[in-house]
PDB file of C-alpha atoms in Angstrom:
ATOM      1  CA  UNK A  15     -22.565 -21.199  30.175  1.00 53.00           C
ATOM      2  CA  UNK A  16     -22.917 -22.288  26.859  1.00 55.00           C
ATOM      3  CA  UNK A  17     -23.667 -18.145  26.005  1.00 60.00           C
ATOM      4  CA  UNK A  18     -20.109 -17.480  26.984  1.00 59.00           C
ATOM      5  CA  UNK A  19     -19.002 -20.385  24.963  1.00 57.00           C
ATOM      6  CA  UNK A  20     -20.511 -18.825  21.874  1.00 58.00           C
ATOM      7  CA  UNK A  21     -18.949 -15.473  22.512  1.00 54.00           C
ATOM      8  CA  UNK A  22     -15.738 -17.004  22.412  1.00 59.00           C
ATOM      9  CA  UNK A  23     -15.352 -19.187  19.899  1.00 58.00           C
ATOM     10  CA  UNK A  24     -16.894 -16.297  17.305  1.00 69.00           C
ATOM     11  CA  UNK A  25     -13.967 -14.602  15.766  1.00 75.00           C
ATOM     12  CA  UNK A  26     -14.115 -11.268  14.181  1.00 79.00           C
ATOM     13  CA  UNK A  27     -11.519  -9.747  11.624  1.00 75.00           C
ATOM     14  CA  UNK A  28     -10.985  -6.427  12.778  1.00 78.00           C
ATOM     15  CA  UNK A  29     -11.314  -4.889   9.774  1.00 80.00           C
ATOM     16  CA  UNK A  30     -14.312  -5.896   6.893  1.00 86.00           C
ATOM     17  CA  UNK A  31     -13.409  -6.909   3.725  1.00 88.00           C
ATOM     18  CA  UNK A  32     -14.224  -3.670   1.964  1.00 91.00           C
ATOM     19  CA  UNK A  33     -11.007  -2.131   4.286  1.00 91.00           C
ATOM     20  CA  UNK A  34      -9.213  -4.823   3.245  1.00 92.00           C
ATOM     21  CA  UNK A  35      -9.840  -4.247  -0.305  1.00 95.00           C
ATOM     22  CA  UNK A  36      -8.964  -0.821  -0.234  1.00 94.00           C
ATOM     23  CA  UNK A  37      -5.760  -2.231   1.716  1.00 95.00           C
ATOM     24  CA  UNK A  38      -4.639  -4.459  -0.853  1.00 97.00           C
ATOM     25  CA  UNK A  39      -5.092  -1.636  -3.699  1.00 97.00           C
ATOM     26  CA  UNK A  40      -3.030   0.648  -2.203  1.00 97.00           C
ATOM     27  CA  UNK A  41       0.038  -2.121  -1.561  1.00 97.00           C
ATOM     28  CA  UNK A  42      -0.047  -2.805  -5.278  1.00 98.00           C
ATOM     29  CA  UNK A  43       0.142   1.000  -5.587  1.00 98.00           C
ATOM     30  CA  UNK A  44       2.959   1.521  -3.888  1.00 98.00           C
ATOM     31  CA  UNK A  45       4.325  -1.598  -5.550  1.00 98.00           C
ATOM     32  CA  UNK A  46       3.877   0.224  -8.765  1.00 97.00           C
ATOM     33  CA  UNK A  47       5.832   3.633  -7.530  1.00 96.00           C
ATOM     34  CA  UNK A  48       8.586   1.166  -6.893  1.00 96.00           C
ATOM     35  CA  UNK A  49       8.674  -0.097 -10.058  1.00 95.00           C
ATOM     36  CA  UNK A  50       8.859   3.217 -11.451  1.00 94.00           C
ATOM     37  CA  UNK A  51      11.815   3.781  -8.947  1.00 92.00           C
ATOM     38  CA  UNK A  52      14.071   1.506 -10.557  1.00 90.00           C
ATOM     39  CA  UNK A  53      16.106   1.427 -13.363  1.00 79.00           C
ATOM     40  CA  UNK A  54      18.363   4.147 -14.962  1.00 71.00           C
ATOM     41  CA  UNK A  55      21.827   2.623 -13.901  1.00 73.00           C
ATOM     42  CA  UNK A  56      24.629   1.582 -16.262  1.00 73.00           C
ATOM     43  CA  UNK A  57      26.628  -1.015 -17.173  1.00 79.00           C
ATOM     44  CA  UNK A  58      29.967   1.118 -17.011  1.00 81.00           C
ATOM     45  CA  UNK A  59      30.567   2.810 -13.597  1.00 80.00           C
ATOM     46  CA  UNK A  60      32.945   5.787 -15.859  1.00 83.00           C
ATOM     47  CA  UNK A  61      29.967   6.345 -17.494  1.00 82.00           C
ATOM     48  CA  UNK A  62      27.133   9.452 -16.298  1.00 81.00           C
ATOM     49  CA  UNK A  63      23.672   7.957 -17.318  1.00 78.00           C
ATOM     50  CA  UNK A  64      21.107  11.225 -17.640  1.00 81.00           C
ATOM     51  CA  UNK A  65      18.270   8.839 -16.673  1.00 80.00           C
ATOM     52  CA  UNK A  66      18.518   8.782 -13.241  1.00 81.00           C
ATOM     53  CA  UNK A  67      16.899  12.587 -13.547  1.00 86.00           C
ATOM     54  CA  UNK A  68      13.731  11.700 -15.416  1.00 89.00           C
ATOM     55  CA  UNK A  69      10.245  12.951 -14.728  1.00 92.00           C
ATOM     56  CA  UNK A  70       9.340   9.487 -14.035  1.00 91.00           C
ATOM     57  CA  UNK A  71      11.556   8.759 -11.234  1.00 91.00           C
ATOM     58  CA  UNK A  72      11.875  12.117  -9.562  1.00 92.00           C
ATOM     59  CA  UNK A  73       8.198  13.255  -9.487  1.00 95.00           C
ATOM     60  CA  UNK A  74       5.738  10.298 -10.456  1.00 96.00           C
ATOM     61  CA  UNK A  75       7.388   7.632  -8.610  1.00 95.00           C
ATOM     62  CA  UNK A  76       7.481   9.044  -5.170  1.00 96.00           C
ATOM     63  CA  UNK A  77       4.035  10.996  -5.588  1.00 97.00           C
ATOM     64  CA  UNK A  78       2.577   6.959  -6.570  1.00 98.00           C
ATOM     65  CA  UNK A  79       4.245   5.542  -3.606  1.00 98.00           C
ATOM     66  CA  UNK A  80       2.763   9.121  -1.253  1.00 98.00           C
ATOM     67  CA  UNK A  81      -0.352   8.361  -3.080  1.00 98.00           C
ATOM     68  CA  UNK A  82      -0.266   4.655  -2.039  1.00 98.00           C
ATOM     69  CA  UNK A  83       0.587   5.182   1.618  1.00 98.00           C
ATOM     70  CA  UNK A  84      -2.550   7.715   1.799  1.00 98.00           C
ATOM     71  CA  UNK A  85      -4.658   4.997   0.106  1.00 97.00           C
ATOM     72  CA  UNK A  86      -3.796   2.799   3.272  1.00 97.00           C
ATOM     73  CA  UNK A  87      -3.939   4.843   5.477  1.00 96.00           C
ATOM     74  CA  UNK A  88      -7.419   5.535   4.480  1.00 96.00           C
ATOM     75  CA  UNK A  89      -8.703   2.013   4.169  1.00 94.00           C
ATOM     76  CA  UNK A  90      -7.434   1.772   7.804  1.00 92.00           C
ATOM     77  CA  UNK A  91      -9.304   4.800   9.328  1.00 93.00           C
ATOM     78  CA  UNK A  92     -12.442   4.044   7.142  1.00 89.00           C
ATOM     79  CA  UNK A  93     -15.403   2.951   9.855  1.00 86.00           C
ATOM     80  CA  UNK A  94     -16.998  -0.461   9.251  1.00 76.00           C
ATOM     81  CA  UNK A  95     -20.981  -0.119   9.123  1.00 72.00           C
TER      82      UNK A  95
END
C-alpha cells in the first residue's frame, strides 16, 4: 500500500526543463516578430505613410514570428532522455 502511495503523490512535468527552455526562447521570438510588426501608421488619416511597405515588416517580421512557431514546435516534439 504505501508503494501505490508513492506513485501517486510523485508528480512529473511532462516536459523537462531543457523543452521548456527551448519553449520559452521561441515565445520571446515570436514576441520579437511582433514588435517588428508594429508601427508605420500616421497621425493624419489623409495622409499615405510609405512605411507600412518596408523590408522589415513585410519579410523579417513574419519570417521571425514562422521562425518562432518552428522553434516551439520543436521544443515540443524534442524526446526527453
Amino acid at each position: 500500500m504505501k508503494n501505490n502511495n508513492e506513485l501517486q503523490d510523485k508528480h512529473e512535468f511532462l516536459f523537462d526543463s531543457i523543452n521548456y527552455k527551448i519553449l520559452l526562447i521561441g515565445i520571446v521570438v515570436i514576441a520579437l516578430g511582433f514588435i517588428l510588426m508594429s508601427g508605420g501608421g500616421s497621425n493624419d488619416p489623409n495622409v499615405f505613410n510609405e512605411d507600412v511597405f518596408s523590408f522589415r515588416r513585410i519579410r523579417l517580421a513574419p519570417t521571425t514570428v514562422l521562425i518562432g512557431f518552428g522553434i516551439t514546435i520543436y521544443s515540443i516534439f524534442k524526446k526527453s532522455k
